Structures are given as structure tokens and as C-alpha cells.
Short mmCIF file of C-alpha atoms and ligand atoms in Angstrom, two decimals:
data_model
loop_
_atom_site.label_atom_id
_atom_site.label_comp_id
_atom_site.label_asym_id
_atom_site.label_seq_id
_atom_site.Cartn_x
_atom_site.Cartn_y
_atom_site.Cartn_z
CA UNK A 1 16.67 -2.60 -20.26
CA UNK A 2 17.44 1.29 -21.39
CA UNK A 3 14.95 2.05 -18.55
CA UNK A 4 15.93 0.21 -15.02
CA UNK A 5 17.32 2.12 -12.63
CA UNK A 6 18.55 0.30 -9.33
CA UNK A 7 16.97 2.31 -6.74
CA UNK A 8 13.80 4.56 -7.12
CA UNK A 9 12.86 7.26 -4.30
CA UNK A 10 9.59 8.37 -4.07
CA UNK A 11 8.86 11.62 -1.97
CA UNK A 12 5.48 11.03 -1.44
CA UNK A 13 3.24 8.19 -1.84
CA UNK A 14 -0.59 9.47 -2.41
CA UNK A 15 -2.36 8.69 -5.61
CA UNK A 16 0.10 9.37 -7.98
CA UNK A 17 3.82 7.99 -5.95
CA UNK A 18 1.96 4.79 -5.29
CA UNK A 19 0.73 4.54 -9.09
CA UNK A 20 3.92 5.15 -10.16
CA UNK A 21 5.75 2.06 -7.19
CA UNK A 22 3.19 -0.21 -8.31
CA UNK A 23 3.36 -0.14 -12.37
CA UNK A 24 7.52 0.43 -11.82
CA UNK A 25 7.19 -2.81 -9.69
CA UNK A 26 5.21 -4.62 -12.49
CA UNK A 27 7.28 -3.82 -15.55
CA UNK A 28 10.48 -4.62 -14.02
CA UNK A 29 11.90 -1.07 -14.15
CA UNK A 30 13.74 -0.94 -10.39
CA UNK A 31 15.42 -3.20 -8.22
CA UNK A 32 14.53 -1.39 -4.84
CA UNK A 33 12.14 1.27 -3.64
CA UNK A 34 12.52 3.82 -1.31
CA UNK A 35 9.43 5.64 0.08
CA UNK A 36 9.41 8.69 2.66
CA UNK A 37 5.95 10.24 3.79
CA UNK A 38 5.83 13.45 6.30
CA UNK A 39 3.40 11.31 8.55
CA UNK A 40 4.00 7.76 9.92
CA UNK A 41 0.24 6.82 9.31
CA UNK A 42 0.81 7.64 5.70
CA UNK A 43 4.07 5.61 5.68
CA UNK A 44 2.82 2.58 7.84
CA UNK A 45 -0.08 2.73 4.98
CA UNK A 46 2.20 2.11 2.26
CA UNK A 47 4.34 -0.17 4.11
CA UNK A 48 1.43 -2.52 4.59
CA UNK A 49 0.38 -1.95 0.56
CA UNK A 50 3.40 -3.49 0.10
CA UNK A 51 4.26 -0.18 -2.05
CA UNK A 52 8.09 -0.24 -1.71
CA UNK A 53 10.89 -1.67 0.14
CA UNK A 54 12.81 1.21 2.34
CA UNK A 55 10.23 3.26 4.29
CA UNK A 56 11.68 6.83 6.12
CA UNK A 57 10.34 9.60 7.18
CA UNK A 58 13.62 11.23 6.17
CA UNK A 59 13.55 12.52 2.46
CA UNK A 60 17.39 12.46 2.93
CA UNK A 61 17.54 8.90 3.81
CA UNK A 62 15.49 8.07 1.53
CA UNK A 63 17.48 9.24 -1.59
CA UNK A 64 20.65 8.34 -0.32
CA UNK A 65 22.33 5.87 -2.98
CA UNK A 66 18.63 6.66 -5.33
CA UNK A 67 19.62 6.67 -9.34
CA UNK A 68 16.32 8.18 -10.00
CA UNK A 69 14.41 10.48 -7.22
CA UNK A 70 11.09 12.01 -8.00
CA UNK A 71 8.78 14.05 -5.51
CA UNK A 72 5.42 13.18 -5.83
CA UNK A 73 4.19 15.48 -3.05
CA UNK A 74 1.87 18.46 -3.32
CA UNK A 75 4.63 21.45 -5.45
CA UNK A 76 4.04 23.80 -1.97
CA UNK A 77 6.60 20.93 -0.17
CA UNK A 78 8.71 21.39 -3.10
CA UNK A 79 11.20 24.09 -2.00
CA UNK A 80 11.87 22.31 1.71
CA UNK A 81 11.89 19.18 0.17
CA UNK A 82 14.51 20.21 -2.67
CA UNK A 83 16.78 21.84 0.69
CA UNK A 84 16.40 18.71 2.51
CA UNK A 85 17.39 16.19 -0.14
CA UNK A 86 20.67 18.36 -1.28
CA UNK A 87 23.13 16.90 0.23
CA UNK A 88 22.49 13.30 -0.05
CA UNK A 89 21.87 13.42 -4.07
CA UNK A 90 24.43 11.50 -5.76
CA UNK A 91 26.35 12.47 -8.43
CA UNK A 92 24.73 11.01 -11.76
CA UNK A 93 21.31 11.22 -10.88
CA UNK A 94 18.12 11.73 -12.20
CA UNK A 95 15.84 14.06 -10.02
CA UNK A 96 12.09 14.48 -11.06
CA UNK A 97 8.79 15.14 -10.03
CA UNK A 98 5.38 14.90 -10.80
CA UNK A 99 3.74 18.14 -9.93
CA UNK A 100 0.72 19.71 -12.13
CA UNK A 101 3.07 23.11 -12.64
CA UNK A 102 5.92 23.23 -13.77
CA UNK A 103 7.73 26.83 -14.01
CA UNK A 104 7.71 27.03 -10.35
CA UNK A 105 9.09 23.81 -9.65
CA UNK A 106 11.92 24.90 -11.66
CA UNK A 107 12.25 28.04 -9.71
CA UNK A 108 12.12 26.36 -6.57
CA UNK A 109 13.99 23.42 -7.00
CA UNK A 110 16.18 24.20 -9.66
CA UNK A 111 18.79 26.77 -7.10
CA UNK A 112 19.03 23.69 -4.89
CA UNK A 113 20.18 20.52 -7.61
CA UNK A 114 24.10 19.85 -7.08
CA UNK A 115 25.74 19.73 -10.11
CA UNK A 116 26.16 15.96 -11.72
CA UNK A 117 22.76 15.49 -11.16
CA UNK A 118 20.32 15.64 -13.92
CA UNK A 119 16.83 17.42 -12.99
CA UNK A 120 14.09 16.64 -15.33
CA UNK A 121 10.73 18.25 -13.88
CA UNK A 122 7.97 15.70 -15.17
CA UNK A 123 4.21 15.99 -15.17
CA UNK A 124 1.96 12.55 -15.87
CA UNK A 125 -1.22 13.59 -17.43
CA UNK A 126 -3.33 11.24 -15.39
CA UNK A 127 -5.03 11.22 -11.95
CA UNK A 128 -8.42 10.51 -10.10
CA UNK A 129 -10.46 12.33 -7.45
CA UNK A 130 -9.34 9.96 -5.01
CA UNK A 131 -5.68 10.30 -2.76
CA UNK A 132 -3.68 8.86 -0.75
CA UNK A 133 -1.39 5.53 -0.85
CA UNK A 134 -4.56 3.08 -1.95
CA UNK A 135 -5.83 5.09 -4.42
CA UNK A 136 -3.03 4.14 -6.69
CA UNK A 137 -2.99 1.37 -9.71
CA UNK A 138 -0.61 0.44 -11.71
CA UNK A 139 -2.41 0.93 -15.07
CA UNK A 140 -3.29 4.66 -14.46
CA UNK A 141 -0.55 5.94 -16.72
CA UNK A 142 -1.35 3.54 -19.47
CA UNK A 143 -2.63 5.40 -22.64
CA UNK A 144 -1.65 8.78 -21.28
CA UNK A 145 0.77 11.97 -21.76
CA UNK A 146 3.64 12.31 -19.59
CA UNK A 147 5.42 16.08 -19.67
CA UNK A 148 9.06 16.39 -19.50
CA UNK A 149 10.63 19.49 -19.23
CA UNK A 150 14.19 19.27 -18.81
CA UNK A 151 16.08 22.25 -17.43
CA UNK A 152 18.83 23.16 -20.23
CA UNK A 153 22.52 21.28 -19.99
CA UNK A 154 20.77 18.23 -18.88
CA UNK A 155 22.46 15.40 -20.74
CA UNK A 156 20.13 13.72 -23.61
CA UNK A 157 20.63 10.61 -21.97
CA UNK A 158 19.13 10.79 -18.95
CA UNK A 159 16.11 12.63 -20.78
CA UNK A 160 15.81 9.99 -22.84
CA UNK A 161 16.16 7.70 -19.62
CA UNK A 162 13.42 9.19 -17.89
CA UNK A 163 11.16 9.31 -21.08
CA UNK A 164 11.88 5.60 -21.69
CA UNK A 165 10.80 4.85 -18.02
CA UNK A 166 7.32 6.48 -18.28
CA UNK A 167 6.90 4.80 -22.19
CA UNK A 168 7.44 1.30 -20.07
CA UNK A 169 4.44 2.11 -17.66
CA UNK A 170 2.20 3.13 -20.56
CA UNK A 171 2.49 6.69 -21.31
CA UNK A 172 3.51 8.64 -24.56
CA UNK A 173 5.72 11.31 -23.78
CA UNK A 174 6.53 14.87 -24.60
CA UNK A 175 9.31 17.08 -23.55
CA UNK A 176 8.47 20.77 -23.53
CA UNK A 177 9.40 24.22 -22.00
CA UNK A 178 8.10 25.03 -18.47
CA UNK A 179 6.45 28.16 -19.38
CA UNK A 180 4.52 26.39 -21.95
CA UNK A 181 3.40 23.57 -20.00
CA UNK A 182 1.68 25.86 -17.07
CA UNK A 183 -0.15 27.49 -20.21
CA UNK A 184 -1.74 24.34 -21.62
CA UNK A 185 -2.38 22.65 -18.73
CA UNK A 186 -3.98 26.51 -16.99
CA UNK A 187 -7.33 26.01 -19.81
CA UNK A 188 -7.09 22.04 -19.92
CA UNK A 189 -7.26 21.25 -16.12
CA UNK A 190 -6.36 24.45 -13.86
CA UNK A 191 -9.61 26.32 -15.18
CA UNK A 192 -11.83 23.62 -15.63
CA UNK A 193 -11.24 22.37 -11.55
CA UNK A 194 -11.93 26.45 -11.06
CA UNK A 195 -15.19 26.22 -12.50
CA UNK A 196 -16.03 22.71 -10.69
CA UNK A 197 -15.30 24.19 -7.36
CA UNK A 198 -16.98 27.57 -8.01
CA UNK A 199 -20.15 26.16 -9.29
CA UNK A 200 -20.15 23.47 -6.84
CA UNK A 201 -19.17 26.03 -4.19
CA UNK A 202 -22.56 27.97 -5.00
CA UNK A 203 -24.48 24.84 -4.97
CA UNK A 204 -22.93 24.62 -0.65
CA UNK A 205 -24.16 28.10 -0.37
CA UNK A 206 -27.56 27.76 -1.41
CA UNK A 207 -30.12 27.41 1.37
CA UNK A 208 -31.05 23.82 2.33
CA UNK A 209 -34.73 23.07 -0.01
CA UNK A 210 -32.75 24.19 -2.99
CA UNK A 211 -29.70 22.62 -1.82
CA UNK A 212 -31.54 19.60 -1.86
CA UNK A 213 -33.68 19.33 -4.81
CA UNK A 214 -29.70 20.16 -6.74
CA UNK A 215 -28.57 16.78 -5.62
CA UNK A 216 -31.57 14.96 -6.13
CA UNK A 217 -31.48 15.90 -10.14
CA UNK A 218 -27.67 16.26 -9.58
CA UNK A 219 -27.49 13.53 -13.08
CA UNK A 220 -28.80 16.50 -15.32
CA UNK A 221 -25.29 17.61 -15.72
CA UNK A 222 -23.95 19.07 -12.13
CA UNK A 223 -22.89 15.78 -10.65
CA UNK A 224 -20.11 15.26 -13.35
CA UNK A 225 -18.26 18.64 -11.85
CA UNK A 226 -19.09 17.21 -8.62
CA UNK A 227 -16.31 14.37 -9.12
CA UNK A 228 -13.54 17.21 -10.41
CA UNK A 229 -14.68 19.53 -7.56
CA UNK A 230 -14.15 16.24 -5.03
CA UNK A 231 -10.46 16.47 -5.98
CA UNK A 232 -7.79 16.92 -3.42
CA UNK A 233 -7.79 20.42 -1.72
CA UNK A 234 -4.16 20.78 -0.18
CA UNK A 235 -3.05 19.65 -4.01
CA UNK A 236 -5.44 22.19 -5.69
CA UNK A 237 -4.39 25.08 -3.34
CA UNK A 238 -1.48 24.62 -4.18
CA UNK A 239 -1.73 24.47 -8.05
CA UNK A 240 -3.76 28.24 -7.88
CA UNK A 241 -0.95 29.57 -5.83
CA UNK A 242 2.18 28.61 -8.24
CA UNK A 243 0.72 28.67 -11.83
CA UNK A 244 -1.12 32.36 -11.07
CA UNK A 245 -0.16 34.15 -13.73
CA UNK A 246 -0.96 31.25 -16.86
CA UNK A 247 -4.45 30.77 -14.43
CA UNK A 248 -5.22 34.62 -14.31
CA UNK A 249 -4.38 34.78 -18.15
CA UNK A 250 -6.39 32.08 -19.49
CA UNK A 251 -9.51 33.21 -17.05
CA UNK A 252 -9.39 36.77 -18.31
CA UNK A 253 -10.01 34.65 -21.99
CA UNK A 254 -12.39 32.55 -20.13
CA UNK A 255 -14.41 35.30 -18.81
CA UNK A 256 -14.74 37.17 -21.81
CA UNK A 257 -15.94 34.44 -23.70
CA UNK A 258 -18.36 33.55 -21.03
CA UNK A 259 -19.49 37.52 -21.78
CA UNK A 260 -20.47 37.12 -25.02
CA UNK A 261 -22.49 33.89 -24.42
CA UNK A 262 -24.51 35.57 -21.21
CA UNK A 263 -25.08 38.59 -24.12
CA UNK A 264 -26.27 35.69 -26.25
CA UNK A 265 -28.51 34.16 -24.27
CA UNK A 266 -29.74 37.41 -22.84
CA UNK A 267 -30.44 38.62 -26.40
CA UNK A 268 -32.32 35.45 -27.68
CA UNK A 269 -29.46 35.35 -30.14
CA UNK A 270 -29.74 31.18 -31.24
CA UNK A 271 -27.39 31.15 -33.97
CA UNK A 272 -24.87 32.25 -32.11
CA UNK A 273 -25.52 30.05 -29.45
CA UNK A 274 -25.73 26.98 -32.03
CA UNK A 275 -22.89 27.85 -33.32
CA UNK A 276 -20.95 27.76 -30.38
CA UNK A 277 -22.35 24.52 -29.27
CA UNK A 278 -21.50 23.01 -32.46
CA UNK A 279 -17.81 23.46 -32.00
CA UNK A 280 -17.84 22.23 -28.60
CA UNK A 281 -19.23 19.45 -29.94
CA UNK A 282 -16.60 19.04 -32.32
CA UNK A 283 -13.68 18.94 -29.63
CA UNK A 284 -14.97 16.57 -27.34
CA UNK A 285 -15.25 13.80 -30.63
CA UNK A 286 -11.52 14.97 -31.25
CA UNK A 287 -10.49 14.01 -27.74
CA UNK A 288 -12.65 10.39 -28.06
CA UNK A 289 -10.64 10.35 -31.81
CA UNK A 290 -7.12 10.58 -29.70
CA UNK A 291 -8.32 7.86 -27.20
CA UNK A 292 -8.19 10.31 -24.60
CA UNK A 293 -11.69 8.76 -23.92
CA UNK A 294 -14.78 6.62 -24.15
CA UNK A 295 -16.80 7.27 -26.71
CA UNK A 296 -19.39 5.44 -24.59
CA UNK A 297 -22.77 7.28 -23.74
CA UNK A 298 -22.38 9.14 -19.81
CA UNK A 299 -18.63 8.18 -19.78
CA UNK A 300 -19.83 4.33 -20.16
CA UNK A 301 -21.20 4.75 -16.38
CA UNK A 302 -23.47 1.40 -16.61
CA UNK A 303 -27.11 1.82 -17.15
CA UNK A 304 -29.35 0.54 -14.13
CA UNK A 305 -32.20 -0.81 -15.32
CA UNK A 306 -35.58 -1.11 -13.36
CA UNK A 307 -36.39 -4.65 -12.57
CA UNK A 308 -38.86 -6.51 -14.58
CA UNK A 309 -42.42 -6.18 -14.41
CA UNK A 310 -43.67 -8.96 -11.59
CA UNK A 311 -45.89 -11.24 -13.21
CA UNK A 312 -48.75 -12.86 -11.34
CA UNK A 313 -49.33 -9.83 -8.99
CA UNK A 314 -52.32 -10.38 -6.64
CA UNK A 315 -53.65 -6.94 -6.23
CA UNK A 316 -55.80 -7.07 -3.20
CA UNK A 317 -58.20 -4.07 -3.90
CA UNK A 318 -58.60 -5.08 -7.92
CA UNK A 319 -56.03 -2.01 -8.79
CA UNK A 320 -56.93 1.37 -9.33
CA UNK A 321 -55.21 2.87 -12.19
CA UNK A 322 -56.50 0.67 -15.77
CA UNK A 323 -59.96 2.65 -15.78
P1 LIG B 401 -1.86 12.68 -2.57
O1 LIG B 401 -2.56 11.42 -2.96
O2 LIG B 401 -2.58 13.68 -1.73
O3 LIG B 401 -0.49 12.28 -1.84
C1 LIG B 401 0.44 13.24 -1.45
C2 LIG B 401 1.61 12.52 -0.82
O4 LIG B 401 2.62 13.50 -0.48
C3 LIG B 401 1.28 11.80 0.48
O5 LIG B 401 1.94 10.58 0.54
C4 LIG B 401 1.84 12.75 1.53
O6 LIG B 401 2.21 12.09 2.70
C5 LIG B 401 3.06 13.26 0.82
N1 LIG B 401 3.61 14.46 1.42
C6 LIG B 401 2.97 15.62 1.69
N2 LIG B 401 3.83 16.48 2.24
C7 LIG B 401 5.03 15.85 2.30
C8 LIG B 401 6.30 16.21 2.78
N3 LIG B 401 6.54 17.42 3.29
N4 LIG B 401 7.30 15.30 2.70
C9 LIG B 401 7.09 14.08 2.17
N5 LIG B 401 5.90 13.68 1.71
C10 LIG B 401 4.89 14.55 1.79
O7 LIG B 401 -1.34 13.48 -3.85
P2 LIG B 401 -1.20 13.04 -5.37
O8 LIG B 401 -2.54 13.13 -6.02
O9 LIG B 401 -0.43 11.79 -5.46
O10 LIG B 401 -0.37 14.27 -5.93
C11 LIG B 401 1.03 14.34 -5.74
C12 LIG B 401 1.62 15.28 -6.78
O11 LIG B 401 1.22 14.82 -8.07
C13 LIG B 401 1.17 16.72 -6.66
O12 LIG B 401 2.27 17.57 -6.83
C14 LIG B 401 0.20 16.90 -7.82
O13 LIG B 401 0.25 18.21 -8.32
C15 LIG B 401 0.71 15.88 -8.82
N6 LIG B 401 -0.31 15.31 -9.73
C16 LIG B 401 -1.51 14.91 -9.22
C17 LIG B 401 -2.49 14.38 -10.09
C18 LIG B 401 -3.83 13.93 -9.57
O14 LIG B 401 -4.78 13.80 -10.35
N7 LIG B 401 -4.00 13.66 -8.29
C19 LIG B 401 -2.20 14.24 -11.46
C20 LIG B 401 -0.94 14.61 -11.93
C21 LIG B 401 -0.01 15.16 -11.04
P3 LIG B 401 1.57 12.52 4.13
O15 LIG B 401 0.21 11.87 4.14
O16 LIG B 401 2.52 11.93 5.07
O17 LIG B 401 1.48 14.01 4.16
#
């Protein structure tokens, strides 16, 4: 098979490491697994998941002998991580990772990769709100983008490798240049978790009757940033810190845009607020079209219905409300 390797390290086994153990696991792709955690709790965690079959706290350890290593901690671990691994990658190598930026990975990492060992920074397009080792599933990848962006001199090969690897848990992939990468994914998930913690940060500041009548109607719309805004926080810190300049760019756009509509609104100006709303409406049925997702009414959460009406009800005082 083009994509088994014979011994996977994973640095890092939250949501996305233990994803990736479990589907490599289930499609064959890797003879043995090596997992190291910073904390034993997390470790012991995976250990009893059943997630792998070498657990360390030593990153070192862990990659000793690896064919393909790939961090799957949050990108701020990335530079002591890269220093500790050094010396034990082996020649011939594939080193990835999974982190949501991608420029500074490269920065970071890049100094410290010996030569005759091929880094390919990756980024799967997939996640939940949730972390840690049992958050993970095997299918999460399935149907989604994975990012490659190989650093230059890399040999096709192992690209290919590594892109064959994610195609067997489920993903389409797509190599492209770092730079680019933090742009797209700055207005397709940076900004968007910006705006879910801001507004959701204002709804925590409110006073407490306010506060409160928010959660109750929380369905009208608010609770669905409420699940991005849930997301993890050492991960997002993280993410704002190394893709600043991409994040500052596209919110300068963002901000101005969000300008004209408060002018809009303020100005009773309809049209151009039905206009607007039109095209947004347009993009989300392109993203159902690319089976990015459900075209299913409230993202197919199931309907709870009241119960039936109770026949035969003996009402004691004759009942009040038919006059
Ligand atoms: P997570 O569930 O919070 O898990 C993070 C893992 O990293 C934990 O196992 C943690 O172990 C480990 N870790 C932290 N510091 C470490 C260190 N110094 N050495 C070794 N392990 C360390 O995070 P995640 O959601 O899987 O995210 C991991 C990476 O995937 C991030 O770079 C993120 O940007 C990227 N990503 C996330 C998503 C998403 O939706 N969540 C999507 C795509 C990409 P301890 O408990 O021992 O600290």
C-alpha cells in the first residue's frame, strides 16, 4: 500500500492526534504507534483508549525509529518540540503537523529539520468544539480538505506519500504555499472564531437579567456561535498569536464591510441590505453544493416534538379556558 508507513509518532493526542491513531489504525496505514503527551494524565488517557502502542512522555523517544512524525499539539509547543525531536529524526523521514497556521510553523520548525528528512507542514480541515484524547473518531477526516504545504526541495515522493495517507482516512487533499494557507483559512475560520468569542464575550459581560433572558432565547441565532466560541482556548490563543498579520488583514476587510452595513441599517437603506443578504445566501447553498454540509434545516439538529395531546383528561374544576 503506497501509504503504510511502519511506525507513526504522534506529538500530541487531543482531538485531532487521536482522530488521526484511530482512522490510521482502521485503514491499515501503520504497523505501530507511538504517542507522547506533556502530562501523564493525558498519556495514561490514551493508553487506556487503546489509542497507540508506545506511550512516552519523551517527544524524542517517541520518534526514535518513526517513518512518519507529525505534531498534533497546540503550534505555541511547536518551536521546543521541533528542538527536542532533532536529534532522534531519522534520515528518510516524513515530519508533519497538523496545526491551523502554517507560515509560522515553517518558521519555527523549519531551522530545526536535519537534512534527509522530508518536512511537509499539513493542516486537516476538520475539528469539533470538543478536546482532548476521547474526543477523537476515526471518521472525522472523511469528506474533508487536508492542506499540504511542503517546504521547497522536499522530494515528490514523500509529498505524494503523505497526501496518499490522508486520501486513505477520507480527505481530499491540496498542497499549497504557507503564506496562502494562513490567508484563506484567516476569513474562513480565524475571523469567524473572533466574532464567536467577541459576541459571546459581550453576552458574559452583560449584567445577570439580561444575561439570562440571552440564553433562554439563545436558539434565535446566538447559540450556534456559542458552540465555535466553546472551542479550545490554549489552541485559539495560540492561532491569534502566529497568523497576526493574515488575521489583522482580513479584519481590517471585515470591519469595513461591517461599516457600510451599520450605515445601512442606520440609514433605513433595504436594498442594500437585501442585497447583501441575498449573496450570503448564495454562499452558504455553494458550501451545501460541495458537501461541505447538510443541507438539512438547523444543521439537521432533530426536531423535539411536544408530546401528544392526552386524551381522556379528567379536569377536576370543568376547565377554564373553552368559554
Ligand atoms: P487538543 O485536543 O487540545 O490536544 C492537544 C494535545 O497536545 C494534547 O494531547 C496535549 O497533551 C498535547 N500537548 C500539549 N502540549 C504538549 C507538549 N509540549 N508536548 C507534547 N504534547 C503536548 O488539541 P487538538 O484540537 O487536537 O489540536 C491539536 C492541533 O491541531 C493544534 O495545533 C490545532 O491548531 C490543530 N487543529 C485543530 C483543529 C480543531 O478543530 N480542534 C482542527 C484542525 C487543526 P497534554 O494534555 O499532555 O498537554
Amino acid at each position: 500500500m503506497a501509504a503504510h508507513f511502519r511506525k507513526l509518532a504522534l506529538i500530541g493526542i487531543g482531538l485531532i492526534g487521536s482522530s488521526i491513531a484511530l482512522a490510521a489504525r482502521r485503514q491499515g496505514l501503520v504497523d505501530v504507534i507511538s504517542i507522547a503527551t506533556r502530562r501523564q494524565e493525558t498519556l495514561d488517557e490514551g493508553h487506556e483508549l487503546g489509542l497507540g502502542d508506545i506511550y512516552t512522555l519523551d517527544p524524542a523517544e517517541a520518534v526514535r525509529g518513526a517513518d512518519l512524525v507529525i505534531l498534533c499539539a497546540p503550534v505555541g509547543t511547536y518551536d521546543a518540540l521541533a528542538r527536542a525531536i532533532k536529534p532522534a529524526l531519522e534520515p528518510g523521514a516524513i515530519l508533519s503537523d497538523v496545526g491551523s497556521v502554517k507560515e509560522h510553523v515553517v518558521k519555527v520548525v523549519g531551522p530545526h529539520v536535519p537534512s534527509g528528512v522530508s518536512f511537509i507542514p499539513g493542516h486537516p480541515i476538520a475539528g469539533t468544539e470538543h478536546s482532548g484524547p476521547s474526543a477523537g473518531f476515526a471518521e472525522l477526516f472523511a469528506g474533508r480538505w487536508c492542506v499540504l504545504t511542503p517546504v521547497p526541495g522536499v522530494p515528490e515522493e514523500h509529498t505524494e506519500k503523505l497526501a496518499d495517507f490522508w486520501r486513505a482516512m477520507g480527505s481530499s487533499v491540496e498542497c499549497m504555499d504557507a503564506a496562502h494557507h494562513d490567508m484563506v483559512l484567516a476569513i474562513t475560520s480565524h475571523i469567524p472564531h473572533l466574532i464567536a468569542y467577541n459576541i459571546v464575550g459581550t453576552v458574559a459581560d452583560l449584567e445577570d437579567a439580561t444575561q439570562s433572558e440571552v440564553i433562554k432565547f439563545s436558539a434565535s441565532g446566538f447559540r450556534d456561535f456559542t458552540r465555535i466560541a466553546a472551542s479550545d482556548p490554549v489552541m485559539w490563543r495560540d492561532i491569534f498569536l502566529t497568523n497576526r498579520d493574515a488575521v489583522l488583514e482580513m479584519l481590517g476587510r471585515f470591519s469595513e464591510d461591517l461599516s457600510v452595513l451599520q450605515r445601512a441599517v442606520r440609514t433605513g437603506d433595504g436594498a442594500s441590505l437585501e442585497a447583501m443578504f441575498t449573496r450570503t445566501r448564495a454562499i452558504r447553498r455553494s458550501i451545501i453544493n460541495a458537501g461541505q454540509e447538510t443541507p438539512r434545516a438547523d444543521f439537521g439538529r432533530p426536531v423535539v416534538a411536544p408530546p401528544p395531546p392526552e386524551t381522556n383528561v379528567v379536569r377536576e374544576h370543568g376547565g377554564g379556558d373553552d368559554a
